[in-house]
Coordinates of C-alpha atoms in Angstrom, one line a residue:
X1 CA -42.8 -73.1 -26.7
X2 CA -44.4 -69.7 -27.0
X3 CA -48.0 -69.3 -27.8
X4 CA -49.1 -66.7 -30.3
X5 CA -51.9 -64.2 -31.4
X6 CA -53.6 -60.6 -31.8
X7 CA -52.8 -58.6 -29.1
X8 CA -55.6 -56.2 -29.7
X9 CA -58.7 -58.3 -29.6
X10 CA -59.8 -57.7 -26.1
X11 CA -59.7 -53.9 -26.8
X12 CA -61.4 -53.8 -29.7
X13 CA -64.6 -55.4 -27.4
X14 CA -64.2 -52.8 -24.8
X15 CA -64.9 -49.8 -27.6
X16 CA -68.5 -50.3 -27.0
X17 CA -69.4 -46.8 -28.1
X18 CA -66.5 -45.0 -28.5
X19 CA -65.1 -44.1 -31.5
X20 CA -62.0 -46.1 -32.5
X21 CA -58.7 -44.6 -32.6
X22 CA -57.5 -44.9 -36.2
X23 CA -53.4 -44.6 -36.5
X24 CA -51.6 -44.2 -39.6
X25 CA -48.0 -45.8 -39.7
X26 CA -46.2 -45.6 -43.3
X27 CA -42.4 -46.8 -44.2
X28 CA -40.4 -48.7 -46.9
X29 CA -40.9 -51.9 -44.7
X30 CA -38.1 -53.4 -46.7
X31 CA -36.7 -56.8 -45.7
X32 CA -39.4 -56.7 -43.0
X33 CA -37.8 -57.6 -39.5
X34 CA -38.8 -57.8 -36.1
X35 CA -37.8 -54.0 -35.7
X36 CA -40.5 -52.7 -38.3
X37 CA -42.9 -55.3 -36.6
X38 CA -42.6 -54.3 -33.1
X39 CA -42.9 -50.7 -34.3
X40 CA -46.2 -51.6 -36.1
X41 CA -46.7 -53.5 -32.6
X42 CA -46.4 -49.8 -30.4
X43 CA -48.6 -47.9 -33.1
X44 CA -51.5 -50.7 -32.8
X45 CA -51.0 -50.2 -29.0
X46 CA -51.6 -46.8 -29.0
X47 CA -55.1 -46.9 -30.8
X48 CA -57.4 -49.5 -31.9
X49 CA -57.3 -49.6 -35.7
X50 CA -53.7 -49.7 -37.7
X51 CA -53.1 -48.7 -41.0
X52 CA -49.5 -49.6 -42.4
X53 CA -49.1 -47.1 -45.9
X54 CA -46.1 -48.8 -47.4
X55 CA -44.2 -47.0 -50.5
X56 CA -43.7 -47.5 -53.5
X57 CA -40.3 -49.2 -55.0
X58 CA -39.9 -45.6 -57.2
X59 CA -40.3 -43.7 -54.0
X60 CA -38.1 -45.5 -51.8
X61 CA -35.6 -45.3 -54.9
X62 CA -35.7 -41.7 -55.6
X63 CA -35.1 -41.3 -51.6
X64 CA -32.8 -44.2 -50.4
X65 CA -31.8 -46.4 -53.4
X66 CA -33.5 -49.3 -54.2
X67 CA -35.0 -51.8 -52.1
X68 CA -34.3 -55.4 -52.2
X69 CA -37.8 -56.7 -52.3
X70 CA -40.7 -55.8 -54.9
X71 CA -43.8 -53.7 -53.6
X72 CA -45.9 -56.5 -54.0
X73 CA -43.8 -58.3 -52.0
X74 CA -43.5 -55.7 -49.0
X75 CA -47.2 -54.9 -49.6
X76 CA -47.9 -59.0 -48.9
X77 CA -45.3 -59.2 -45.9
X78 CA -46.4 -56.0 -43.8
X79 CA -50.7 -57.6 -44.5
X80 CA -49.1 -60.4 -43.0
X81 CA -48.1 -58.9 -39.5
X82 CA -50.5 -59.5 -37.0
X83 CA -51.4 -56.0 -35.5
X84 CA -52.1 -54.4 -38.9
X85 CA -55.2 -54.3 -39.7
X86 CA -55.5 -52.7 -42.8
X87 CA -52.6 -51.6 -45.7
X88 CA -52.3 -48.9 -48.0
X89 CA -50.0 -49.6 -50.8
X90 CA -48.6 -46.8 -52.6
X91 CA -48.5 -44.5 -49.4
X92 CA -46.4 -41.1 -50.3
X93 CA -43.0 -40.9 -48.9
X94 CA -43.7 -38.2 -47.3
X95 CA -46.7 -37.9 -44.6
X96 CA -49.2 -35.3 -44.9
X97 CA -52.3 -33.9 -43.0
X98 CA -53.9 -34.7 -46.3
X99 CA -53.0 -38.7 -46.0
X100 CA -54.1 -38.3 -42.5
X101 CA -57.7 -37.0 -43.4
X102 CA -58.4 -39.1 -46.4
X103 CA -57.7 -42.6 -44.3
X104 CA -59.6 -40.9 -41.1
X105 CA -56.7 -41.1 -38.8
X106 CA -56.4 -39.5 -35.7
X107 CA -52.6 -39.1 -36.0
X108 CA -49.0 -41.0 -37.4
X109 CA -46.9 -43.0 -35.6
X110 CA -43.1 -43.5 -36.1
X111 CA -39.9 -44.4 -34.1
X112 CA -37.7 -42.1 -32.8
X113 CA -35.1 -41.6 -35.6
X114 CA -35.4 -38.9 -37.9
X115 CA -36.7 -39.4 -41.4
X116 CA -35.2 -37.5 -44.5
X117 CA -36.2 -36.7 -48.1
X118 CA -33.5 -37.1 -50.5
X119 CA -33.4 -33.1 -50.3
X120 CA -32.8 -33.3 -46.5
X121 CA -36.1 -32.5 -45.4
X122 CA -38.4 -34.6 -42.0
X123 CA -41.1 -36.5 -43.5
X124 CA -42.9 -35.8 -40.6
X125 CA -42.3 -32.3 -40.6
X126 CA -46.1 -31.2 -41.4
X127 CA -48.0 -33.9 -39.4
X128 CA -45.5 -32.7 -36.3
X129 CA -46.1 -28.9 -36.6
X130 CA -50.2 -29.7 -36.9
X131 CA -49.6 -32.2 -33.7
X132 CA -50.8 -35.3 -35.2
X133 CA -47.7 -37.1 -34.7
X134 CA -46.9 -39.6 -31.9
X135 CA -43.5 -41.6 -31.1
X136 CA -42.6 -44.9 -30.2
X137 CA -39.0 -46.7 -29.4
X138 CA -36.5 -47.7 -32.2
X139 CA -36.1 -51.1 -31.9
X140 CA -32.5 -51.6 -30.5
X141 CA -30.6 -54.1 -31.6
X142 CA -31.9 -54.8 -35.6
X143 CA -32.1 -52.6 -38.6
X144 CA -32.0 -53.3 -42.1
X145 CA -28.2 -52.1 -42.3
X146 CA -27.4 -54.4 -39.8
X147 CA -28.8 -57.6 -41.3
X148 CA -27.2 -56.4 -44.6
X149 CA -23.4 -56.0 -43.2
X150 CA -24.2 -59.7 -41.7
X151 CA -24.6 -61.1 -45.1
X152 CA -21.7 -59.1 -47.2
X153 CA -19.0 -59.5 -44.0
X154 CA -19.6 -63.5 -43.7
X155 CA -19.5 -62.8 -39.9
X156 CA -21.1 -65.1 -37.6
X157 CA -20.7 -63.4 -34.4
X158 CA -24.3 -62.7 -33.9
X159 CA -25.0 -66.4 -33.7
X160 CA -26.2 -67.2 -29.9
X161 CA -23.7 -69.6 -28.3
X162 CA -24.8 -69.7 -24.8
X163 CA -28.6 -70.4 -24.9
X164 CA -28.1 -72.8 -27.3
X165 CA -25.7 -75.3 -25.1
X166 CA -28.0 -74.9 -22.0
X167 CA -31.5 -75.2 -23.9
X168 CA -29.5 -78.8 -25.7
X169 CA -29.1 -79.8 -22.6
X170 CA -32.8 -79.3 -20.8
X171 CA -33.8 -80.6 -24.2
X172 CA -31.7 -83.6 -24.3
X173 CA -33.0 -84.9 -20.5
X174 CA -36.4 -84.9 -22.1
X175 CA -37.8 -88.3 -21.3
X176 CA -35.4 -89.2 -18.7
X177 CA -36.6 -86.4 -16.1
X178 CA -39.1 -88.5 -13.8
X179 CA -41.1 -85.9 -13.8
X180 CA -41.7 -86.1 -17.3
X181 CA -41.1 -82.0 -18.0
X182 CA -41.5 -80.9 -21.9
X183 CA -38.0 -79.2 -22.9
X184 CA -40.6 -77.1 -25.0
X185 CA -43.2 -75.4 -22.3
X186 CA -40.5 -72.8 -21.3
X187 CA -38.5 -69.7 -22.2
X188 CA -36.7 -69.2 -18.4
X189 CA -33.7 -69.4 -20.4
X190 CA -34.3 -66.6 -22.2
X191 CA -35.0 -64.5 -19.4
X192 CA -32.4 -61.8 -20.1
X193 CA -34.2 -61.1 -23.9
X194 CA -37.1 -62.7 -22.9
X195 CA -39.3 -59.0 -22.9
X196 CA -39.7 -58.9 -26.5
X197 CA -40.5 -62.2 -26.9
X198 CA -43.6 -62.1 -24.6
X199 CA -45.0 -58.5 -26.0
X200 CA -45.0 -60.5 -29.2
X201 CA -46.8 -63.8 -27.8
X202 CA -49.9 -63.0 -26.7
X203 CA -52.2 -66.0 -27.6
X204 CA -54.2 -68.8 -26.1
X205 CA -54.1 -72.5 -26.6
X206 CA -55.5 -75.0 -29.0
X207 CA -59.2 -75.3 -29.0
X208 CA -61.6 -78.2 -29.7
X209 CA -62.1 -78.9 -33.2
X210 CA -58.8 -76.9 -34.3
X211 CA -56.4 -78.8 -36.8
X212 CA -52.8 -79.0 -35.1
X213 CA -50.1 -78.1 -37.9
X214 CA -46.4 -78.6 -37.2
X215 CA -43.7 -77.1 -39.6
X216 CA -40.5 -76.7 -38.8
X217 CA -36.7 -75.0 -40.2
X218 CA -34.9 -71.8 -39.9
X219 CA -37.1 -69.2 -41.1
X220 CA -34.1 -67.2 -41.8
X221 CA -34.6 -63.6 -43.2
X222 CA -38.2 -64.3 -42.5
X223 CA -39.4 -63.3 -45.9
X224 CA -42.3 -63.3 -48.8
X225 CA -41.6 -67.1 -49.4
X226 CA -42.0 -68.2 -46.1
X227 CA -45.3 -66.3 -45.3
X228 CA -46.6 -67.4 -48.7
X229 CA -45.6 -71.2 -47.3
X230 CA -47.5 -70.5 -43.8
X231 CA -50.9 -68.6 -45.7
X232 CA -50.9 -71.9 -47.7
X233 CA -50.4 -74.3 -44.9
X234 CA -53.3 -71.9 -43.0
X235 CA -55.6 -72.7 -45.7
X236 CA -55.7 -76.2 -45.2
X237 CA -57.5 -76.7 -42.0
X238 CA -60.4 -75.3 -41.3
X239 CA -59.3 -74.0 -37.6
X240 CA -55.9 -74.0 -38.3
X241 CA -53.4 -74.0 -35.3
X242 CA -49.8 -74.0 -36.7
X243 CA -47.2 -74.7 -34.7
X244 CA -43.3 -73.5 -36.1
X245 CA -40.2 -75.8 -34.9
X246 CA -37.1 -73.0 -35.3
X247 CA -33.9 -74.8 -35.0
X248 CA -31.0 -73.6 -33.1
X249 CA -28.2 -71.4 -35.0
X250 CA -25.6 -74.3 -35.0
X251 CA -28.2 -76.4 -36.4
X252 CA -28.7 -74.3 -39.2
X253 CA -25.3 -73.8 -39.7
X254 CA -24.8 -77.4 -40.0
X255 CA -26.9 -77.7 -42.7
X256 CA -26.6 -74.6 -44.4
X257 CA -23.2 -73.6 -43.9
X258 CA -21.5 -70.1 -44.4
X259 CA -22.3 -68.0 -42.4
X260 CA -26.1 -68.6 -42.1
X261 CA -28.5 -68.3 -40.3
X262 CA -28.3 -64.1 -40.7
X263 CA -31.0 -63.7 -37.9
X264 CA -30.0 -65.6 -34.7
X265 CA -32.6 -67.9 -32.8
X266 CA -34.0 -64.6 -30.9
X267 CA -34.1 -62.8 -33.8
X268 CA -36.0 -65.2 -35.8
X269 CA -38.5 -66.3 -32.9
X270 CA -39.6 -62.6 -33.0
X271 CA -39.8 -62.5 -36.7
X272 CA -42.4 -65.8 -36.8
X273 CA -44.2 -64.1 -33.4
X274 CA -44.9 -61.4 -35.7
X275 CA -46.8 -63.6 -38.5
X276 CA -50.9 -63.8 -37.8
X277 CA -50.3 -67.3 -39.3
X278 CA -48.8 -68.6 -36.8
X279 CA -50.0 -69.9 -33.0
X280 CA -47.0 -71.6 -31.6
X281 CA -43.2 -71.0 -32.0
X282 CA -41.1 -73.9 -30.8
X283 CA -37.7 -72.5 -29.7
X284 CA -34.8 -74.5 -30.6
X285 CA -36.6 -77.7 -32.4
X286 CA -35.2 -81.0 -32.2
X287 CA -33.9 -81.3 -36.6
X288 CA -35.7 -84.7 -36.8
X289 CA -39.4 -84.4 -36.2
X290 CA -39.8 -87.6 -33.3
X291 CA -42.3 -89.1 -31.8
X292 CA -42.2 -87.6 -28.4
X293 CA -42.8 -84.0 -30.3
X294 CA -45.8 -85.3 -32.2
X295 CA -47.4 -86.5 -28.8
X296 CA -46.5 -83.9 -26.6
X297 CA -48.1 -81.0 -29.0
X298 CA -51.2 -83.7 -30.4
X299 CA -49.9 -83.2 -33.7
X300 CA -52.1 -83.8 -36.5
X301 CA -50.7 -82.9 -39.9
X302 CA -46.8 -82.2 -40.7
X303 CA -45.9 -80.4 -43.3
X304 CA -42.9 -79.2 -45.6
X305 CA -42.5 -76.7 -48.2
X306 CA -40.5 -77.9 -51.4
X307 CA -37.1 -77.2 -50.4
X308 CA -34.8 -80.0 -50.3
X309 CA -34.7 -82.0 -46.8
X310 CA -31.4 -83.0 -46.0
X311 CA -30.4 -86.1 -43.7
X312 CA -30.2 -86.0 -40.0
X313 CA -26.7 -86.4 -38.4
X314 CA -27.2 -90.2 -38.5
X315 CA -28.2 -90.9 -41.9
X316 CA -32.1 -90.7 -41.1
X317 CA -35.2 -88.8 -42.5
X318 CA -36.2 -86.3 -40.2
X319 CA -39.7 -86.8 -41.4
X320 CA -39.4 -90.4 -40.8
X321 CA -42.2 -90.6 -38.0
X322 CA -44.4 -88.3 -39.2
X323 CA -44.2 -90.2 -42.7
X324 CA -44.9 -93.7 -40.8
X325 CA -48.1 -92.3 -39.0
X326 CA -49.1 -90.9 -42.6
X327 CA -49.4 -87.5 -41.0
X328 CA -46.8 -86.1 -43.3
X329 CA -47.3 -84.0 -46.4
X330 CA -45.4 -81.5 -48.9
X331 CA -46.5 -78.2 -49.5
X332 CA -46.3 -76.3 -53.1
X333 CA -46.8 -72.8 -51.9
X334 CA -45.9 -71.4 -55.2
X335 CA -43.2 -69.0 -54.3
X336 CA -39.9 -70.7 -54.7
X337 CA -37.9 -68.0 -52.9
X338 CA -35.4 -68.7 -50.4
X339 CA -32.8 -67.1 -48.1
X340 CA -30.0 -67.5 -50.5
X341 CA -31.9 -65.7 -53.3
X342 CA -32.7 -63.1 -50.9
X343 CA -29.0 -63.0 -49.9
X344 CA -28.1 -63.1 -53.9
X345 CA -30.3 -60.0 -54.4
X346 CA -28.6 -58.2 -51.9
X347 CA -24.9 -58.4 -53.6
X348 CA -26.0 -57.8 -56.8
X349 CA -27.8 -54.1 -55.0
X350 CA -24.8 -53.9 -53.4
X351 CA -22.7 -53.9 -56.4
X352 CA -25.0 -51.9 -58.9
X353 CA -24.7 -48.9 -55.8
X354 CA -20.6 -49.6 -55.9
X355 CA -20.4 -49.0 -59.8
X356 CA -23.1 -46.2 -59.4
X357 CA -20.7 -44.8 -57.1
X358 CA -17.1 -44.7 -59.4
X359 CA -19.2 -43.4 -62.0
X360 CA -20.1 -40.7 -60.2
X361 CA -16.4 -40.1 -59.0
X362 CA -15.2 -40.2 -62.8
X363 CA -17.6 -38.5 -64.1

């Protein structure tokens, strides 16, 4: 279990006087991961005020091809991200002194990969030369490519094997350990990735009078639908505290076969960190939501979006103790997307660029 929250709060009351450092970070932010939110992370970091400019989907298609979500959707997911505090949709592809000056920013931040025009030219080039431009670390491991080649290859070698079979284990002594330890209060496990996860998690605990949410599932490809499904769930409680259950990849893969889930359990805690709806993530949740899990976290409300809920192992409801407490409830968020549309988009891209591409040749 890994609490959550805004990082920059404390700083933002030791201003006192001092005018605030305003930072300007723009991109596509297309199929928003937890590489475009830690870089959003280092730019908050380095001042106290972020602006995320996000282009448009004819800019990024003029300069890259086209993107796989709308801009309304990339405007909603990067508002969503915790350290950004304000967005500017619409930002121009490329970054100018003039951007700078009209949003009162001190200076840009971006990662440390090069940034072309579709003419070959840095993006950055002006803000760089006038020294308004600062750098922060690529995230390794994760890029938009990446997750793409995941879903078109059908590979499943980035699914964590390891982790998995020793967190089952700790989890499945729970309530036979004399001590009575929670199988949830601790990442040592992680350890060896366990950095990135604690920059993320910054938060505090429950407070009096807060409404204690549980949800859990994969979260996969943490997308528009899923955030639209938390900002709902957030907006009924008036102190929300939501708590996210993220299953284990061979629990996903049980249940949603191929080669799914696309983002691994690391990957997918990070993305959920990310998310200012969120106050807990639950690493590797039991599937069935049980009775020790309600008591351990005081759970008050459980909910579920509309998506189809599938058996346990045994034949059971998952929901079954929740539903007998009457704690249990499903959630319309209104956005019917899921992973599999997302994944449905990306072929049918994929395939436009191909035949884009042999027309070119025989033309």
């Amino acid at each position: 279990m890994i609490r959550n929250g805004h990082s920059g709060s404390s700083a933002e009351r030791e201003l006192g006087s001092r005018r605030p450092v305003r930072v300007w970070c723009d991109g596509c932010f297309d199929m928003v991961h937890y590489g475009h939110s830690n870089q959003l992370r280092q730019a908050r970091a380095m001042g106290d005020y972020l602006i995320a400019g996000v282009h448009t989907d004819e800019e990024i298609s003029c300069h890259k091809g086209p993107p796989v979500f709308t801009q309304e959707e990339r405007y909603k997911m990067v508002r969503a991200i915790k350290w950004v505090d304000e967005i500017v949709p619409g930002a121009p592809y490329v970054t100018t002194l003039e951007t700078l000056d009209k949003y009162n920013c001190d200076f840009c931040v971006h990662g440390n990969d090069i940034t072309l025009t579709v003419d070959g030219k840095d993006t950055y080039e002006e803000v760089k030369t006038a020294g308004r431009y600062r750098e922060c670390q690529r995230t390794q491991g994760v890029s938009t490519t990446d997750l793409v080649g995941r879903m078109l290859l059908m590979t499943k070698t980035h699914h964590s094997v390891g982790v998995n079979s020793d967190y089952q284990q700790h989890r499945d002594n729970f309530g036979k350990d004399a001590r009575g330890c929670s199988p949830w209060t601790g990442v040592s496990q992680f350890l060896q990735t366990s950095q990135k996860i604690m920059q993320f998690a910054s938060g505090k605990e429950p407070e009096p009078g807060d409404t204690i949410i549980y949800v859990a599932g994969a979260f996969d490809l943490f997308h528009i639908g899923h955030i639209d499904f938390l900002e709902k769930v957030h907006s009924l409680a008036p102190k929300p505290y939501i708590i996210v259950g993220l299953h284990f990849d061979q629990e996903v893969n049980v249940y949603k076969g191929k080669n799914y889930p696309i983002m691994n359990i690391h990957e997918r805690t990070l993305s959920v960190l990310a998310c200012r709806y969120v106050s807990e993530v639950v690493i590797g949740a039991p599937y069935a939501v049980t009775a020790d899990l309600i008591d351990h976290f005081k759970v008050d409300m459980v909910y579920h979006g509309k998506t189809e809920v599938l058996p346990d192992k045994d034949g059971s409801d998952p929901y079954a103790e929740p539903k007998r407490r009457g704690i249990f409830q499903t959630v319309d968020s209104g956005n019917s997307l899921s992973t599999d549309d997302i994944v449905q988009r990306i072929i049918k891209n994929s395939t436009n660029t191909f035949r884009s591409a042999v027309q070119r040749c025989n033309g």
